[in-house]
PDB file of C-alpha atoms in Angstrom:
ATOM      1  CA  TYR A   1     118.441  85.193 126.501  1.00 70.00           C
ATOM      2  CA  GLN A   2     119.394  88.808 125.826  1.00 78.00           C
ATOM      3  CA  LYS A   3     118.127  88.615 122.237  1.00 80.00           C
ATOM      4  CA  THR A   4     114.889  86.993 123.417  1.00 75.00           C
ATOM      5  CA  GLU A   5     114.346  89.854 125.856  1.00 81.00           C
ATOM      6  CA  GLU A   6     114.821  92.320 122.991  1.00 86.00           C
ATOM      7  CA  LEU A   7     112.278  90.438 120.868  1.00 84.00           C
ATOM      8  CA  ILE A   8     109.783  90.300 123.740  1.00 83.00           C
ATOM      9  CA  ALA A   9     110.116  94.073 124.202  1.00 88.00           C
ATOM     10  CA  ALA A  10     109.650  94.591 120.445  1.00 90.00           C
ATOM     11  CA  ARG A  11     106.582  92.356 120.533  1.00 89.00           C
ATOM     12  CA  GLU A  12     105.089  94.363 123.398  1.00 91.00           C
ATOM     13  CA  GLU A  13     105.729  97.598 121.487  1.00 93.00           C
ATOM     14  CA  ALA A  14     104.060  96.148 118.380  1.00 93.00           C
ATOM     15  CA  ALA A  15     101.004  95.255 120.472  1.00 92.00           C
ATOM     16  CA  LEU A  16     100.785  98.814 121.799  1.00 93.00           C
ATOM     17  CA  GLU A  17     101.048 100.131 118.243  1.00 95.00           C
ATOM     18  CA  LYS A  18      98.432  97.582 117.073  1.00 94.00           C
ATOM     19  CA  ASN A  19     100.878  96.417 114.403  1.00 95.00           C
ATOM     20  CA  THR A  20      99.749  92.873 113.596  1.00 93.00           C
ATOM     21  CA  GLN A  21     102.404  92.375 110.909  1.00 94.00           C
ATOM     22  CA  ALA A  22     105.161  93.109 113.429  1.00 94.00           C
ATOM     23  CA  LEU A  23     103.447  90.825 115.967  1.00 93.00           C
ATOM     24  CA  ALA A  24     103.506  87.975 113.458  1.00 95.00           C
ATOM     25  CA  GLY A  25     107.188  88.585 112.776  1.00 94.00           C
ATOM     26  CA  ARG A  26     108.187  88.742 116.419  1.00 92.00           C
ATOM     27  CA  GLY A  27     106.082  85.659 117.147  1.00 93.00           C
ATOM     28  CA  HIS A  28     107.959  83.816 114.423  1.00 94.00           C
ATOM     29  CA  ASP A  29     111.354  84.938 115.726  1.00 92.00           C
ATOM     30  CA  ILE A  30     110.617  84.033 119.341  1.00 91.00           C
ATOM     31  CA  LYS A  31     109.080  80.699 118.311  1.00 93.00           C
ATOM     32  CA  GLY A  32     112.334  79.650 116.649  1.00 92.00           C
ATOM     33  CA  MET A  33     114.601  80.863 119.426  1.00 90.00           C
ATOM     34  CA  ALA A  34     112.479  79.299 122.166  1.00 90.00           C
ATOM     35  CA  SER A  35     112.376  76.010 120.294  1.00 93.00           C
ATOM     36  CA  ASN A  36     116.167  75.991 119.948  1.00 91.00           C
ATOM     37  CA  PHE A  37     116.500  76.287 123.730  1.00 89.00           C
ATOM     38  CA  GLY A  38     113.828  73.690 124.487  1.00 93.00           C
ATOM     39  CA  LEU A  39     111.324  76.249 125.780  1.00 90.00           C
ATOM     40  CA  ILE A  40     108.368  74.379 124.324  1.00 94.00           C
ATOM     41  CA  ALA A  41     105.532  76.299 126.016  1.00 94.00           C
ATOM     42  CA  LEU A  42     106.981  79.659 124.918  1.00 91.00           C
ATOM     43  CA  SER A  43     107.577  78.324 121.414  1.00 94.00           C
ATOM     44  CA  GLU A  44     103.978  77.107 121.127  1.00 95.00           C
ATOM     45  CA  LEU A  45     102.559  80.381 122.443  1.00 94.00           C
ATOM     46  CA  SER A  46     104.753  82.327 120.029  1.00 94.00           C
ATOM     47  CA  GLY A  47     103.559  80.137 117.175  1.00 96.00           C
ATOM     48  CA  ARG A  48      99.970  80.867 118.153  1.00 96.00           C
ATOM     49  CA  LEU A  49     100.739  84.605 118.153  1.00 95.00           C
ATOM     50  CA  GLU A  50     102.293  84.330 114.699  1.00 96.00           C
ATOM     51  CA  ARG A  51      99.374  82.349 113.227  1.00 97.00           C
ATOM     52  CA  GLN A  52      96.639  84.454 114.740  1.00 97.00           C
ATOM     53  CA  ALA A  53      98.319  87.721 113.746  1.00 95.00           C
ATOM     54  CA  LYS A  54      98.564  86.473 110.160  1.00 96.00           C
ATOM     55  CA  GLU A  55      94.876  85.487 110.316  1.00 96.00           C
ATOM     56  CA  ASN A  56      93.963  89.032 111.439  1.00 94.00           C
ATOM     57  CA  PHE A  57      92.646  88.146 114.881  1.00 96.00           C
ATOM     58  CA  SER A  58      91.642  91.202 116.910  1.00 95.00           C
ATOM     59  CA  ILE A  59      94.363  93.183 118.641  1.00 94.00           C
ATOM     60  CA  ASP A  60      92.686  92.336 121.972  1.00 94.00           C
ATOM     61  CA  VAL A  61      93.200  88.607 121.367  1.00 95.00           C
ATOM     62  CA  LEU A  62      96.775  89.174 120.219  1.00 94.00           C
ATOM     63  CA  SER A  63      97.553  91.443 123.167  1.00 93.00           C
ATOM     64  CA  ASP A  64      96.303  88.754 125.530  1.00 94.00           C
ATOM     65  CA  ILE A  65      98.801  86.303 124.019  1.00 93.00           C
ATOM     66  CA  VAL A  66     101.540  88.927 124.371  1.00 92.00           C
ATOM     67  CA  ARG A  67     100.701  89.317 128.087  1.00 92.00           C
ATOM     68  CA  GLN A  68     100.838  85.543 128.589  1.00 91.00           C
ATOM     69  CA  MET A  69     104.361  85.415 127.186  1.00 86.00           C
ATOM     70  CA  ARG A  70     105.800  87.638 129.914  1.00 79.00           C
ATOM     71  CA  PRO A  71     106.732  85.554 133.007  1.00 70.00           C
TER      72      PRO A  71
END
């Protein structure tokens, strides 16, 4: 859980910096960790962040996903 919190914070920072490459990377990392712990909804949302960041969706769309990931 501690590592996930670090990744979520890094993802939020990447969104503020409008760094889509970092958003894709953090989405990938969180997707795997969440899946390992059975957190399916978080894993799916993280996967969506990863895919859409790689497909160059707007930072507004990506930031919305980032906001949804915070409980």
